[in-house]
Amino acid sequence: MAFRDRNHFWTIAGIGCIAIGCVAIGVFQFARHSDLAAKTREESIVNNGLSAHVAEIERAIVPNLLWDEAIRHLDNKFDRAWAQENIAGFFTAHGGFRFAHVLNHDNAPIYGMQDGKDIALGPVDAVAELISPILSDVRQAEEARQAMSAPAEYDLANPIQSSDPIWIDDRLYLVTATLVGGDFGHARLSHPRAPIVVTGLEIDSEFMSLLEHRFMLSNMHMHDGDARFENSEAHTPIRDRTGAITATIDWTPQQPGVQIIRAVMPWIMAVLFGLLAATLLLYRIARRDAKRLVRSQRRTL
C-alpha cells in the first residue's frame, strides 16, 4: 500500500514538473517570436524611413535648381560667382552635401565643388562613368517631358531627378542628378537640353546617427555589401538603381522577448525549485511515516 502511494506521489510530482517545464518552453517560444516580430517591424520601419529620407534629400535640392535665376546663371551664361554662392555655399551650409558638379547641356562639367570649395574639373571627369547611369535617367525623362504638350521646364511639383548610392574613393555617397529648370517662366533655356547639377551626400556616421535618433535605435552602423547573414543584428539593405545591394545598415534590435524572460523566468524557477523542495520534503516525511508504520506493525505481531 505504501509503495503504491509513493508511486502515485512521484507521478503527481512528475506531472507538475512537466507542466512547469511546458510553461517555461512556452515562454521561451513566445519570447523568441516576439523578438523576431520586433526585428522584422524595425527593419520595415527603417527601410521605409530610409526611402523617405532620400526623398527629403532630393526635395532639399530642388529650390535652388528649379529657379529662373538658375537658368540665367547656369545655362544662358555661366556665372561662377553665382555658382559659388548658390551651389557651393547653399548645398554645403544647408544640406551638408560633400560635392556638387554642374554639367552643361552636353553633360560636360563647367563647375565643381568639394567641401564648399571650388575644385578643378578633372575630378568631375573621374566620376563620369560612375554617374553616367543617373545622367542617362535624367536625360531620358527630359526627352519624354519635352515630347509632351505642357511646358517641360516649369514643373516644380515633378522635378526630374535620379539618385543612386555610389562608392567613390571607399566612401558611400547618395548621388543625385537634378535637371535645372525655371519656376515662373521668366527665363528660357538657350539650348535644347538643360544643365544638370550632380550632388553627393556622404552616407557616414552623421547620417547613421540621424537615422538612429529618428527611429530610436542603438548601435546603428554600415557595412559594405550584403551583411544580412549576421543574425544577431537587424538589417536594412541599401540598394542601387538596379536593385543590387551596395551596403547594409545594421543595428542592435530591441528584444522584448528577452525582457519578458528576465521578468518571468525568476518566478518560474522559484516555483520549480519550490515544487522540488516540497516534493523532497514530502517524500522524506512519507518514508519516515512508512518506516514507523512498519515498526509498529512488527511490534504488534
mmCIF file of C-alpha atoms in Angstrom:
data_model
loop_
_atom_site.group_PDB
_atom_site.id
_atom_site.type_symbol
_atom_site.label_atom_id
_atom_site.label_comp_id
_atom_site.label_asym_id
_atom_site.label_seq_id
_atom_site.Cartn_x
_atom_site.Cartn_y
_atom_site.Cartn_z
ATOM 1 C CA MET A 1 0.000 0.000 0.000
ATOM 2 C CA ALA A 2 2.781 2.432 0.950
ATOM 3 C CA PHE A 3 4.731 1.531 -2.209
ATOM 4 C CA ARG A 4 1.689 2.267 -4.347
ATOM 5 C CA ASP A 5 1.137 5.607 -2.601
ATOM 6 C CA ARG A 6 4.738 6.572 -3.190
ATOM 7 C CA ASN A 7 4.353 5.772 -6.889
ATOM 8 C CA HIS A 8 1.243 7.943 -7.045
ATOM 9 C CA PHE A 9 3.108 10.710 -5.248
ATOM 10 C CA TRP A 10 6.027 10.678 -7.672
ATOM 11 C CA THR A 11 3.654 10.511 -10.641
ATOM 12 C CA ILE A 12 1.851 13.623 -9.489
ATOM 13 C CA ALA A 13 5.168 15.383 -8.791
ATOM 14 C CA GLY A 14 6.455 14.427 -12.236
ATOM 15 C CA ILE A 15 3.339 15.754 -13.906
ATOM 16 C CA GLY A 16 3.753 19.037 -12.025
ATOM 17 C CA CYS A 17 7.382 19.358 -13.143
ATOM 18 C CA ILE A 18 6.436 18.576 -16.737
ATOM 19 C CA ALA A 19 3.675 21.193 -16.601
ATOM 20 C CA ILE A 20 6.093 23.838 -15.310
ATOM 21 C CA GLY A 21 8.610 22.802 -17.969
ATOM 22 C CA CYS A 22 5.964 23.215 -20.678
ATOM 23 C CA VAL A 23 5.157 26.668 -19.354
ATOM 24 C CA ALA A 24 8.854 27.581 -19.458
ATOM 25 C CA ILE A 25 9.195 26.298 -23.030
ATOM 26 C CA GLY A 26 6.079 28.251 -23.996
ATOM 27 C CA VAL A 27 7.550 31.420 -22.510
ATOM 28 C CA PHE A 28 10.800 30.908 -24.430
ATOM 29 C CA GLN A 29 8.925 30.311 -27.692
ATOM 30 C CA PHE A 30 6.745 33.374 -27.133
ATOM 31 C CA ALA A 31 9.839 35.446 -26.347
ATOM 32 C CA ARG A 32 11.623 34.214 -29.484
ATOM 33 C CA HIS A 33 8.656 35.051 -31.706
ATOM 34 C CA SER A 34 8.312 38.455 -30.012
ATOM 35 C CA ASP A 35 11.965 39.263 -30.726
ATOM 36 C CA LEU A 36 11.618 38.118 -34.340
ATOM 37 C CA ALA A 37 8.457 40.180 -34.847
ATOM 38 C CA ALA A 38 10.116 43.252 -33.298
ATOM 39 C CA LYS A 39 13.165 42.823 -35.530
ATOM 40 C CA THR A 40 11.027 42.447 -38.660
ATOM 41 C CA ARG A 41 8.987 45.517 -37.709
ATOM 42 C CA GLU A 42 12.118 47.601 -37.123
ATOM 43 C CA GLU A 43 13.607 46.531 -40.448
ATOM 44 C CA SER A 44 10.412 47.525 -42.253
ATOM 45 C CA ILE A 45 10.280 50.895 -40.463
ATOM 46 C CA VAL A 46 13.934 51.699 -41.206
ATOM 47 C CA ASN A 47 13.600 50.585 -44.823
ATOM 48 C CA ASN A 48 10.580 52.854 -45.366
ATOM 49 C CA GLY A 49 12.220 55.624 -43.357
ATOM 50 C CA LEU A 50 15.388 55.417 -45.441
ATOM 51 C CA SER A 51 13.354 55.820 -48.631
ATOM 52 C CA ALA A 52 11.546 58.804 -47.106
ATOM 53 C CA HIS A 53 14.859 60.353 -46.021
ATOM 54 C CA VAL A 54 16.266 60.009 -49.540
ATOM 55 C CA ALA A 55 13.139 61.756 -50.839
ATOM 56 C CA GLU A 56 13.712 64.564 -48.304
ATOM 57 C CA ILE A 57 17.286 64.984 -49.521
ATOM 58 C CA GLU A 58 16.100 65.159 -53.125
ATOM 59 C CA ARG A 59 13.468 67.761 -52.237
ATOM 60 C CA ALA A 60 16.098 69.882 -50.472
ATOM 61 C CA ILE A 61 17.999 70.175 -53.755
ATOM 62 C CA VAL A 62 15.077 71.413 -55.850
ATOM 63 C CA PRO A 63 14.529 75.035 -54.689
ATOM 64 C CA ASN A 64 17.907 76.308 -55.906
ATOM 65 C CA LEU A 65 17.751 74.495 -59.234
ATOM 66 C CA LEU A 66 14.125 74.905 -60.329
ATOM 67 C CA TRP A 67 14.505 78.655 -60.409
ATOM 68 C CA ASP A 68 14.631 81.230 -63.213
ATOM 69 C CA GLU A 69 17.911 82.518 -61.803
ATOM 70 C CA ALA A 70 19.438 79.051 -62.169
ATOM 71 C CA ILE A 71 18.626 79.095 -65.897
ATOM 72 C CA ARG A 72 20.126 82.563 -66.308
ATOM 73 C CA HIS A 73 23.364 81.816 -64.466
ATOM 74 C CA LEU A 74 23.938 78.168 -65.332
ATOM 75 C CA ASP A 75 22.532 77.964 -68.874
ATOM 76 C CA ASN A 76 22.139 81.359 -70.549
ATOM 77 C CA LYS A 77 25.572 82.492 -69.381
ATOM 78 C CA PHE A 78 27.608 80.612 -66.814
ATOM 79 C CA ASP A 79 28.275 82.780 -63.760
ATOM 80 C CA ARG A 80 30.944 81.324 -61.467
ATOM 81 C CA ALA A 81 30.243 83.776 -58.643
ATOM 82 C CA TRP A 82 26.565 82.782 -58.692
ATOM 83 C CA ALA A 83 27.520 79.106 -58.677
ATOM 84 C CA GLN A 84 29.884 79.637 -55.745
ATOM 85 C CA GLU A 85 27.131 81.274 -53.703
ATOM 86 C CA ASN A 86 24.104 79.224 -54.732
ATOM 87 C CA ILE A 87 25.679 75.846 -55.460
ATOM 88 C CA ALA A 88 28.776 75.596 -53.272
ATOM 89 C CA GLY A 89 27.564 77.806 -50.450
ATOM 90 C CA PHE A 90 23.942 76.695 -50.306
ATOM 91 C CA PHE A 91 24.445 72.941 -50.635
ATOM 92 C CA THR A 92 27.284 72.891 -48.140
ATOM 93 C CA ALA A 93 25.658 75.068 -45.491
ATOM 94 C CA HIS A 94 22.051 73.899 -45.757
ATOM 95 C CA GLY A 95 22.284 70.308 -46.944
ATOM 96 C CA GLY A 96 25.640 69.031 -45.782
ATOM 97 C CA PHE A 97 26.496 67.902 -49.317
ATOM 98 C CA ARG A 98 30.142 66.974 -49.815
ATOM 99 C CA PHE A 99 30.279 67.791 -53.513
ATOM 100 C CA ALA A 100 28.293 69.358 -56.332
ATOM 101 C CA HIS A 101 29.075 69.372 -60.045
ATOM 102 C CA VAL A 102 27.372 71.451 -62.717
ATOM 103 C CA LEU A 103 27.161 69.855 -66.177
ATOM 104 C CA ASN A 104 26.097 71.790 -69.259
ATOM 105 C CA HIS A 105 23.600 70.730 -71.920
ATOM 106 C CA ASP A 106 26.174 68.283 -73.344
ATOM 107 C CA ASN A 107 26.916 66.787 -69.884
ATOM 108 C CA ALA A 108 30.327 68.459 -69.915
ATOM 109 C CA PRO A 109 31.467 69.754 -66.494
ATOM 110 C CA ILE A 110 31.530 73.528 -66.122
ATOM 111 C CA TYR A 111 31.813 73.820 -62.327
ATOM 112 C CA GLY A 112 32.907 71.627 -59.441
ATOM 113 C CA MET A 113 32.653 71.973 -55.652
ATOM 114 C CA GLN A 114 34.125 69.773 -52.930
ATOM 115 C CA ASP A 115 33.532 70.528 -49.238
ATOM 116 C CA GLY A 116 32.395 74.049 -50.046
ATOM 117 C CA LYS A 117 35.426 74.940 -52.187
ATOM 118 C CA ASP A 118 35.888 75.175 -55.932
ATOM 119 C CA ILE A 119 37.804 72.301 -57.487
ATOM 120 C CA ALA A 120 39.361 71.630 -60.854
ATOM 121 C CA LEU A 121 37.098 69.895 -63.350
ATOM 122 C CA GLY A 122 39.369 66.856 -63.574
ATOM 123 C CA PRO A 123 37.792 65.110 -60.552
ATOM 124 C CA VAL A 124 34.396 65.594 -62.196
ATOM 125 C CA ASP A 125 35.580 63.681 -65.249
ATOM 126 C CA ALA A 126 36.963 60.976 -62.953
ATOM 127 C CA VAL A 127 33.490 60.039 -61.696
ATOM 128 C CA ALA A 128 31.783 60.474 -65.055
ATOM 129 C CA GLU A 129 31.480 56.727 -65.621
ATOM 130 C CA LEU A 130 30.032 56.188 -62.145
ATOM 131 C CA ILE A 131 27.329 58.814 -62.560
ATOM 132 C CA SER A 132 26.521 58.134 -66.209
ATOM 133 C CA PRO A 133 23.505 55.847 -65.393
ATOM 134 C CA ILE A 134 21.691 58.545 -63.401
ATOM 135 C CA LEU A 135 22.570 61.161 -66.033
ATOM 136 C CA SER A 136 21.029 58.891 -68.630
ATOM 137 C CA ASP A 137 17.877 58.558 -66.496
ATOM 138 C CA VAL A 138 17.556 62.339 -66.265
ATOM 139 C CA ARG A 139 18.117 62.911 -69.978
ATOM 140 C CA GLN A 140 15.565 60.261 -70.918
ATOM 141 C CA ALA A 141 12.993 61.820 -68.591
ATOM 142 C CA GLU A 142 13.820 65.248 -70.058
ATOM 143 C CA GLU A 143 13.206 63.987 -73.598
ATOM 144 C CA ALA A 144 9.949 62.347 -72.554
ATOM 145 C CA ARG A 145 8.708 65.547 -70.937
ATOM 146 C CA GLN A 146 9.717 67.673 -73.931
ATOM 147 C CA ALA A 147 7.571 65.417 -76.111
ATOM 148 C CA MET A 148 4.531 66.393 -74.049
ATOM 149 C CA SER A 149 2.449 69.432 -74.920
ATOM 150 C CA ALA A 150 2.905 71.023 -71.476
ATOM 151 C CA PRO A 151 5.947 73.250 -70.922
ATOM 152 C CA ALA A 152 8.767 70.980 -69.866
ATOM 153 C CA GLU A 153 10.993 73.085 -67.708
ATOM 154 C CA TYR A 154 8.426 74.620 -65.378
ATOM 155 C CA ASP A 155 7.108 71.786 -63.245
ATOM 156 C CA LEU A 156 8.000 72.397 -59.622
ATOM 157 C CA ALA A 157 5.803 69.555 -58.395
ATOM 158 C CA ASN A 158 7.601 66.960 -60.529
ATOM 159 C CA PRO A 159 11.299 67.771 -60.805
ATOM 160 C CA ILE A 160 13.416 65.475 -62.932
ATOM 161 C CA GLN A 161 15.878 63.721 -60.661
ATOM 162 C CA SER A 162 17.659 60.407 -60.318
ATOM 163 C CA SER A 163 19.574 59.160 -57.276
ATOM 164 C CA ASP A 164 21.902 56.247 -56.647
ATOM 165 C CA PRO A 165 24.200 55.153 -53.796
ATOM 166 C CA ILE A 166 27.702 55.151 -55.265
ATOM 167 C CA TRP A 167 31.067 54.231 -53.761
ATOM 168 C CA ILE A 168 33.659 56.916 -54.534
ATOM 169 C CA ASP A 169 37.165 56.565 -53.055
ATOM 170 C CA ASP A 170 35.952 53.992 -50.489
ATOM 171 C CA ARG A 171 33.162 56.298 -49.309
ATOM 172 C CA LEU A 172 29.477 55.771 -49.990
ATOM 173 C CA TYR A 173 27.560 58.759 -51.319
ATOM 174 C CA LEU A 174 23.950 59.324 -52.182
ATOM 175 C CA VAL A 175 24.488 60.896 -55.595
ATOM 176 C CA THR A 176 21.577 62.813 -57.112
ATOM 177 C CA ALA A 177 21.347 64.271 -60.605
ATOM 178 C CA THR A 178 18.813 67.118 -60.867
ATOM 179 C CA LEU A 179 17.735 68.844 -64.060
ATOM 180 C CA VAL A 180 17.885 72.641 -63.914
ATOM 181 C CA GLY A 181 14.616 74.412 -64.720
ATOM 182 C CA GLY A 182 12.652 77.575 -64.089
ATOM 183 C CA ASP A 183 9.860 78.485 -61.742
ATOM 184 C CA PHE A 184 7.828 81.381 -63.215
ATOM 185 C CA GLY A 185 8.916 81.124 -66.840
ATOM 186 C CA HIS A 186 10.721 84.473 -66.935
ATOM 187 C CA ALA A 187 13.904 82.810 -68.161
ATOM 188 C CA ARG A 188 14.149 80.433 -71.094
ATOM 189 C CA LEU A 189 16.773 77.818 -71.894
ATOM 190 C CA SER A 190 19.330 78.731 -74.535
ATOM 191 C CA HIS A 191 19.919 75.110 -75.531
ATOM 192 C CA PRO A 192 17.686 72.153 -76.382
ATOM 193 C CA ARG A 193 18.739 70.466 -73.163
ATOM 194 C CA ALA A 194 19.095 71.917 -69.668
ATOM 195 C CA PRO A 195 22.139 71.778 -67.378
ATOM 196 C CA ILE A 196 22.290 69.087 -64.727
ATOM 197 C CA VAL A 197 23.579 69.521 -61.184
ATOM 198 C CA VAL A 198 25.038 66.387 -59.580
ATOM 199 C CA THR A 199 25.202 66.451 -55.771
ATOM 200 C CA GLY A 200 26.757 63.985 -53.361
ATOM 201 C CA LEU A 201 25.787 63.474 -49.717
ATOM 202 C CA GLU A 202 28.072 61.094 -47.840
ATOM 203 C CA ILE A 203 26.369 58.242 -46.019
ATOM 204 C CA ASP A 204 28.610 58.445 -42.967
ATOM 205 C CA SER A 205 28.414 58.254 -39.174
ATOM 206 C CA GLU A 206 26.455 61.511 -39.049
ATOM 207 C CA PHE A 207 23.930 60.065 -41.488
ATOM 208 C CA MET A 208 23.694 56.914 -39.346
ATOM 209 C CA SER A 209 23.284 58.959 -36.175
ATOM 210 C CA LEU A 210 20.388 60.882 -37.729
ATOM 211 C CA LEU A 211 18.563 57.651 -38.586
ATOM 212 C CA GLU A 212 19.407 56.172 -35.192
ATOM 213 C CA HIS A 213 17.828 59.082 -33.327
ATOM 214 C CA ARG A 214 14.880 59.314 -35.685
ATOM 215 C CA PHE A 215 13.892 55.688 -35.112
ATOM 216 C CA MET A 216 15.163 55.435 -31.512
ATOM 217 C CA LEU A 217 17.546 52.571 -32.268
ATOM 218 C CA SER A 218 21.034 51.806 -30.998
ATOM 219 C CA ASN A 219 24.447 50.936 -32.409
ATOM 220 C CA MET A 220 23.491 51.776 -35.997
ATOM 221 C CA HIS A 221 26.356 51.359 -38.456
ATOM 222 C CA MET A 222 27.009 50.419 -42.060
ATOM 223 C CA HIS A 223 28.749 47.514 -43.798
ATOM 224 C CA ASP A 224 29.993 47.355 -47.354
ATOM 225 C CA GLY A 225 27.916 44.927 -49.410
ATOM 226 C CA ASP A 226 25.373 42.422 -48.102
ATOM 227 C CA ALA A 227 25.735 41.780 -44.341
ATOM 228 C CA ARG A 228 22.286 40.326 -43.699
ATOM 229 C CA PHE A 229 23.815 36.981 -42.664
ATOM 230 C CA GLU A 230 24.650 38.420 -39.228
ATOM 231 C CA ASN A 231 21.690 37.051 -37.270
ATOM 232 C CA SER A 232 22.444 38.949 -34.077
ATOM 233 C CA GLU A 233 21.647 42.297 -35.738
ATOM 234 C CA ALA A 234 18.798 43.841 -37.685
ATOM 235 C CA HIS A 235 19.481 44.915 -41.254
ATOM 236 C CA THR A 236 18.250 47.228 -43.976
ATOM 237 C CA PRO A 237 19.980 46.936 -47.355
ATOM 238 C CA ILE A 238 20.934 49.995 -49.379
ATOM 239 C CA ARG A 239 20.161 49.091 -52.979
ATOM 240 C CA ASP A 240 21.307 50.795 -56.142
ATOM 241 C CA ARG A 241 19.088 51.638 -59.095
ATOM 242 C CA THR A 242 19.346 48.046 -60.400
ATOM 243 C CA GLY A 243 18.270 46.525 -57.076
ATOM 244 C CA ALA A 244 21.735 45.225 -56.153
ATOM 245 C CA ILE A 245 22.798 45.631 -52.516
ATOM 246 C CA THR A 246 25.503 48.291 -52.292
ATOM 247 C CA ALA A 247 25.739 48.388 -48.499
ATOM 248 C CA THR A 248 23.837 47.276 -45.415
ATOM 249 C CA ILE A 249 22.690 49.355 -42.453
ATOM 250 C CA ASP A 250 22.864 47.312 -39.244
ATOM 251 C CA TRP A 251 21.795 47.973 -35.674
ATOM 252 C CA THR A 252 21.077 46.178 -32.414
ATOM 253 C CA PRO A 253 17.372 45.317 -32.459
ATOM 254 C CA GLN A 254 15.133 45.712 -29.463
ATOM 255 C CA GLN A 255 14.384 42.413 -27.711
ATOM 256 C CA PRO A 256 11.038 42.495 -25.902
ATOM 257 C CA GLY A 257 11.142 38.703 -25.610
ATOM 258 C CA VAL A 258 14.356 38.835 -23.624
ATOM 259 C CA GLN A 259 12.749 41.372 -21.301
ATOM 260 C CA ILE A 260 9.791 39.022 -20.839
ATOM 261 C CA ILE A 261 12.117 36.138 -19.973
ATOM 262 C CA ARG A 262 14.028 38.278 -17.492
ATOM 263 C CA ALA A 263 10.750 39.275 -15.834
ATOM 264 C CA VAL A 264 9.047 35.852 -15.825
ATOM 265 C CA MET A 265 11.811 33.281 -15.513
ATOM 266 C CA PRO A 266 12.767 34.097 -11.897
ATOM 267 C CA TRP A 267 9.174 33.328 -10.878
ATOM 268 C CA ILE A 268 9.082 30.122 -12.914
ATOM 269 C CA MET A 269 12.385 28.995 -11.445
ATOM 270 C CA ALA A 270 11.187 29.886 -7.940
ATOM 271 C CA VAL A 271 8.033 27.807 -8.427
ATOM 272 C CA LEU A 272 10.038 24.909 -9.883
ATOM 273 C CA PHE A 273 12.587 24.856 -7.071
ATOM 274 C CA GLY A 274 9.782 25.296 -4.526
ATOM 275 C CA LEU A 275 7.952 22.310 -6.011
ATOM 276 C CA LEU A 276 11.120 20.205 -5.978
ATOM 277 C CA ALA A 277 11.845 21.187 -2.387
ATOM 278 C CA ALA A 278 8.277 20.409 -1.344
ATOM 279 C CA THR A 279 8.439 17.093 -3.203
ATOM 280 C CA LEU A 280 11.641 16.059 -1.451
ATOM 281 C CA LEU A 281 10.270 17.142 1.910
ATOM 282 C CA LEU A 282 7.014 15.244 1.440
ATOM 283 C CA TYR A 283 8.924 12.227 0.205
ATOM 284 C CA ARG A 284 11.099 12.188 3.310
ATOM 285 C CA ILE A 285 8.029 12.591 5.548
ATOM 286 C CA ALA A 286 6.260 9.787 3.691
ATOM 287 C CA ARG A 287 9.276 7.475 4.074
ATOM 288 C CA ARG A 288 9.579 8.268 7.761
ATOM 289 C CA ASP A 289 5.875 7.619 8.347
ATOM 290 C CA ALA A 290 6.082 4.393 6.355
ATOM 291 C CA LYS A 291 9.015 3.164 8.461
ATOM 292 C CA ARG A 292 7.159 3.987 11.656
ATOM 293 C CA LEU A 293 4.129 2.084 10.412
ATOM 294 C CA VAL A 294 6.241 -0.959 9.576
ATOM 295 C CA ARG A 295 7.918 -0.918 13.010
ATOM 296 C CA SER A 296 4.525 -0.543 14.688
ATOM 297 C CA GLN A 297 3.114 -3.473 12.778
ATOM 298 C CA ARG A 298 6.119 -5.624 13.689
ATOM 299 C CA ARG A 299 5.711 -4.843 17.384
ATOM 300 C CA THR A 300 2.005 -5.717 17.167
ATOM 301 C CA LEU A 301 2.790 -9.103 15.604
#
